[in-house]
């Protein structure tokens, strides 16, 4: 399972090429039109396809176990220094630093993925993604001296942006995660 999750992150999503993540950009638009990055949207689509395939070929119960394991592994891989935080893969990395818009975008990406995958996110995965957000905020605040309590947009802004993104993603993911309960 670990190898499959790693392959999904590194090969299918090409997350080892960090130029797909504009997190070091300070000028990211923080308007009401902001969306999760393409990489996180792709991740949700791939997880939905995986869920559909497992349900069709094995069972709904196996689907929850498999998809939950993959989400958990993705979170653990992103916590790994060599996978997500270092620049050893070429291109940019989050070690290049976060811009203010970039850290907001990263938080939006993580919150979007967790919301879209509702019902499949284990406690361990949730803790891993919470640690990622905490690490990003601490890194940004250490670099800029900004107080983390005043850094992020309010929860309402994130909730509205996520709701818009989920609505736009619904045709691509079918009845997966968030949409299973809808």
mmCIF file of C-alpha atoms in Angstrom:
data_model
loop_
_atom_site.group_PDB
_atom_site.id
_atom_site.type_symbol
_atom_site.label_atom_id
_atom_site.label_comp_id
_atom_site.label_asym_id
_atom_site.label_seq_id
_atom_site.Cartn_x
_atom_site.Cartn_y
_atom_site.Cartn_z
ATOM 1 C CA UNK A 1 0.000 0.000 0.000
ATOM 2 C CA UNK A 2 2.799 2.408 0.903
ATOM 3 C CA UNK A 3 4.436 1.987 -2.504
ATOM 4 C CA UNK A 4 1.147 2.576 -4.305
ATOM 5 C CA UNK A 5 0.478 5.748 -2.340
ATOM 6 C CA UNK A 6 4.023 6.925 -2.959
ATOM 7 C CA UNK A 7 3.616 6.203 -6.668
ATOM 8 C CA UNK A 8 0.379 8.191 -6.725
ATOM 9 C CA UNK A 9 2.094 11.166 -5.139
ATOM 10 C CA UNK A 10 5.353 11.053 -7.060
ATOM 11 C CA UNK A 11 4.380 9.632 -10.437
ATOM 12 C CA UNK A 12 0.718 10.336 -11.128
ATOM 13 C CA UNK A 13 0.657 13.777 -9.537
ATOM 14 C CA UNK A 14 4.321 14.555 -10.229
ATOM 15 C CA UNK A 15 4.608 16.058 -6.759
ATOM 16 C CA UNK A 16 8.367 15.622 -6.885
ATOM 17 C CA UNK A 17 8.321 18.598 -9.241
ATOM 18 C CA UNK A 18 7.531 21.354 -6.792
ATOM 19 C CA UNK A 19 7.111 24.053 -9.400
ATOM 20 C CA UNK A 20 3.461 22.939 -9.302
ATOM 21 C CA UNK A 21 3.182 24.482 -5.851
ATOM 22 C CA UNK A 22 3.206 28.280 -5.873
ATOM 23 C CA UNK A 23 3.603 28.489 -2.111
ATOM 24 C CA UNK A 24 6.638 30.782 -2.135
ATOM 25 C CA UNK A 25 4.694 33.397 -4.100
ATOM 26 C CA UNK A 26 3.616 36.345 -1.972
ATOM 27 C CA UNK A 27 1.352 37.732 -4.641
ATOM 28 C CA UNK A 28 -1.129 34.868 -4.892
ATOM 29 C CA UNK A 29 -4.622 36.260 -5.231
ATOM 30 C CA UNK A 30 -6.561 35.924 -2.030
ATOM 31 C CA UNK A 31 -9.858 36.968 -3.541
ATOM 32 C CA UNK A 32 -13.125 35.113 -3.323
ATOM 33 C CA UNK A 33 -12.192 33.379 -6.592
ATOM 34 C CA UNK A 34 -9.214 31.486 -5.186
ATOM 35 C CA UNK A 35 -9.274 27.718 -5.756
ATOM 36 C CA UNK A 36 -7.182 24.847 -4.432
ATOM 37 C CA UNK A 37 -4.075 24.211 -6.530
ATOM 38 C CA UNK A 38 -4.382 21.964 -9.544
ATOM 39 C CA UNK A 39 -2.276 19.302 -7.794
ATOM 40 C CA UNK A 40 -4.713 19.018 -4.884
ATOM 41 C CA UNK A 41 -7.687 19.004 -7.237
ATOM 42 C CA UNK A 42 -5.999 16.177 -9.179
ATOM 43 C CA UNK A 43 -5.391 14.308 -5.946
ATOM 44 C CA UNK A 44 -9.089 14.385 -5.063
ATOM 45 C CA UNK A 45 -10.041 13.217 -8.575
ATOM 46 C CA UNK A 46 -7.558 10.319 -8.375
ATOM 47 C CA UNK A 47 -8.823 9.305 -4.940
ATOM 48 C CA UNK A 48 -12.397 9.346 -6.262
ATOM 49 C CA UNK A 49 -11.367 7.125 -9.192
ATOM 50 C CA UNK A 50 -9.615 4.754 -6.804
ATOM 51 C CA UNK A 51 -12.726 4.594 -4.613
ATOM 52 C CA UNK A 52 -14.929 3.847 -7.614
ATOM 53 C CA UNK A 53 -12.619 1.079 -8.828
ATOM 54 C CA UNK A 54 -12.312 -0.580 -5.412
ATOM 55 C CA UNK A 55 -16.075 -0.426 -4.785
ATOM 56 C CA UNK A 56 -16.765 -1.966 -8.188
ATOM 57 C CA UNK A 57 -14.202 -4.733 -7.912
ATOM 58 C CA UNK A 58 -14.132 -5.581 -4.204
ATOM 59 C CA UNK A 59 -16.584 -3.911 -1.798
ATOM 60 C CA UNK A 60 -17.605 -0.638 -0.184
ATOM 61 C CA UNK A 61 -15.947 -1.698 3.078
ATOM 62 C CA UNK A 62 -12.661 -2.419 1.295
ATOM 63 C CA UNK A 63 -12.988 0.922 -0.460
ATOM 64 C CA UNK A 64 -12.981 2.825 2.831
ATOM 65 C CA UNK A 65 -9.955 0.881 4.064
ATOM 66 C CA UNK A 66 -7.949 1.317 0.856
ATOM 67 C CA UNK A 67 -8.720 4.985 0.249
ATOM 68 C CA UNK A 68 -8.194 5.835 3.930
ATOM 69 C CA UNK A 69 -4.810 4.107 3.848
ATOM 70 C CA UNK A 70 -3.771 6.003 0.733
ATOM 71 C CA UNK A 71 -4.796 9.370 2.216
ATOM 72 C CA UNK A 72 -2.929 8.522 5.397
ATOM 73 C CA UNK A 73 0.184 7.566 3.453
ATOM 74 C CA UNK A 74 0.043 10.759 1.400
ATOM 75 C CA UNK A 75 -0.044 12.786 4.615
ATOM 76 C CA UNK A 76 2.896 10.851 6.021
ATOM 77 C CA UNK A 77 4.849 11.246 2.772
ATOM 78 C CA UNK A 78 4.243 14.991 2.788
ATOM 79 C CA UNK A 79 5.606 15.185 6.337
ATOM 80 C CA UNK A 80 8.778 13.478 5.122
ATOM 81 C CA UNK A 81 11.735 15.822 4.649
ATOM 82 C CA UNK A 82 12.817 14.274 1.368
ATOM 83 C CA UNK A 83 9.387 14.171 -0.229
ATOM 84 C CA UNK A 84 7.823 17.546 0.404
ATOM 85 C CA UNK A 85 10.030 19.882 2.404
ATOM 86 C CA UNK A 86 13.450 19.647 0.767
ATOM 87 C CA UNK A 87 14.637 21.037 -2.537
ATOM 88 C CA UNK A 88 16.709 17.962 -3.388
ATOM 89 C CA UNK A 89 14.302 17.015 -6.189
ATOM 90 C CA UNK A 90 15.000 20.051 -8.314
ATOM 91 C CA UNK A 91 12.630 22.895 -8.909
ATOM 92 C CA UNK A 92 11.239 24.850 -6.013
ATOM 93 C CA UNK A 93 10.167 23.431 -2.716
ATOM 94 C CA UNK A 94 8.432 24.649 0.349
ATOM 95 C CA UNK A 95 11.886 24.904 1.907
ATOM 96 C CA UNK A 96 12.333 27.892 -0.400
ATOM 97 C CA UNK A 97 9.914 29.598 1.955
ATOM 98 C CA UNK A 98 6.278 30.529 1.981
ATOM 99 C CA UNK A 99 4.921 33.822 0.796
ATOM 100 C CA UNK A 100 1.889 35.187 2.634
ATOM 101 C CA UNK A 101 -0.402 34.220 -0.215
ATOM 102 C CA UNK A 102 1.396 30.883 -0.463
ATOM 103 C CA UNK A 103 0.821 29.890 3.127
ATOM 104 C CA UNK A 104 -2.864 30.817 2.748
ATOM 105 C CA UNK A 105 -2.996 28.688 -0.424
ATOM 106 C CA UNK A 106 -1.370 25.747 1.336
ATOM 107 C CA UNK A 107 -3.896 25.888 4.175
ATOM 108 C CA UNK A 108 -6.718 26.084 1.623
ATOM 109 C CA UNK A 109 -5.301 23.082 -0.256
ATOM 110 C CA UNK A 110 -5.109 20.938 2.874
ATOM 111 C CA UNK A 111 -8.536 21.961 4.179
ATOM 112 C CA UNK A 112 -10.058 21.353 0.740
ATOM 113 C CA UNK A 113 -8.583 17.880 0.465
ATOM 114 C CA UNK A 114 -9.754 16.914 3.949
ATOM 115 C CA UNK A 115 -13.260 18.245 3.256
ATOM 116 C CA UNK A 116 -13.505 16.574 -0.152
ATOM 117 C CA UNK A 117 -12.386 13.236 1.281
ATOM 118 C CA UNK A 118 -14.745 13.314 4.269
ATOM 119 C CA UNK A 119 -15.446 9.828 5.524
ATOM 120 C CA UNK A 120 -12.076 8.532 4.346
ATOM 121 C CA UNK A 121 -9.745 10.628 6.517
ATOM 122 C CA UNK A 122 -8.408 8.669 9.487
ATOM 123 C CA UNK A 123 -7.361 10.268 12.751
ATOM 124 C CA UNK A 124 -3.726 9.586 11.849
ATOM 125 C CA UNK A 125 -4.164 11.289 8.460
ATOM 126 C CA UNK A 126 -5.910 14.246 10.063
ATOM 127 C CA UNK A 127 -3.041 14.601 12.540
ATOM 128 C CA UNK A 128 -0.482 14.427 9.717
ATOM 129 C CA UNK A 129 -2.226 17.151 7.717
ATOM 130 C CA UNK A 130 -2.673 19.290 10.848
ATOM 131 C CA UNK A 131 1.078 18.932 11.444
ATOM 132 C CA UNK A 132 1.754 20.032 7.869
ATOM 133 C CA UNK A 133 -0.319 23.183 8.313
ATOM 134 C CA UNK A 134 1.294 23.912 11.671
ATOM 135 C CA UNK A 135 4.750 23.456 10.201
ATOM 136 C CA UNK A 136 3.964 25.743 7.260
ATOM 137 C CA UNK A 137 2.607 28.456 9.549
ATOM 138 C CA UNK A 138 5.570 28.219 11.917
ATOM 139 C CA UNK A 139 8.028 28.311 9.034
ATOM 140 C CA UNK A 140 6.385 31.391 7.541
ATOM 141 C CA UNK A 141 6.158 33.183 10.891
ATOM 142 C CA UNK A 142 9.790 32.401 11.727
ATOM 143 C CA UNK A 143 10.892 33.816 8.373
ATOM 144 C CA UNK A 144 8.769 36.963 8.558
ATOM 145 C CA UNK A 145 8.307 37.619 12.261
ATOM 146 C CA UNK A 146 4.541 37.744 11.749
ATOM 147 C CA UNK A 147 2.251 36.514 14.517
ATOM 148 C CA UNK A 148 0.580 33.258 13.461
ATOM 149 C CA UNK A 149 -2.639 34.259 15.240
ATOM 150 C CA UNK A 150 -3.168 37.126 12.801
ATOM 151 C CA UNK A 151 -1.779 35.481 9.676
ATOM 152 C CA UNK A 152 -4.625 33.400 8.288
ATOM 153 C CA UNK A 153 -7.830 34.639 6.742
ATOM 154 C CA UNK A 154 -10.858 33.874 8.867
ATOM 155 C CA UNK A 155 -12.519 30.459 8.849
ATOM 156 C CA UNK A 156 -15.520 31.806 6.954
ATOM 157 C CA UNK A 157 -13.293 32.733 3.991
ATOM 158 C CA UNK A 158 -11.784 29.233 3.903
ATOM 159 C CA UNK A 159 -15.197 27.583 4.254
ATOM 160 C CA UNK A 160 -16.645 29.640 1.402
ATOM 161 C CA UNK A 161 -13.648 28.963 -0.860
ATOM 162 C CA UNK A 162 -13.877 25.239 -0.106
ATOM 163 C CA UNK A 163 -17.640 25.187 -0.759
ATOM 164 C CA UNK A 164 -17.102 26.816 -4.170
ATOM 165 C CA UNK A 165 -14.297 24.387 -5.012
ATOM 166 C CA UNK A 166 -16.355 21.365 -3.949
ATOM 167 C CA UNK A 167 -19.273 22.506 -6.079
ATOM 168 C CA UNK A 168 -16.991 22.858 -9.112
ATOM 169 C CA UNK A 169 -15.383 19.470 -8.450
ATOM 170 C CA UNK A 170 -18.629 17.508 -8.073
ATOM 171 C CA UNK A 171 -18.937 16.572 -11.781
ATOM 172 C CA UNK A 172 -15.373 15.204 -11.696
ATOM 173 C CA UNK A 173 -15.608 13.082 -8.578
ATOM 174 C CA UNK A 174 -19.135 11.701 -8.586
ATOM 175 C CA UNK A 175 -20.287 10.230 -5.280
ATOM 176 C CA UNK A 176 -17.051 10.369 -3.328
ATOM 177 C CA UNK A 177 -16.231 11.599 0.164
ATOM 178 C CA UNK A 178 -18.073 14.842 0.769
ATOM 179 C CA UNK A 179 -20.499 14.048 -2.054
ATOM 180 C CA UNK A 180 -21.506 10.646 -0.642
ATOM 181 C CA UNK A 181 -23.304 12.380 2.202
ATOM 182 C CA UNK A 182 -24.871 15.034 -0.041
#
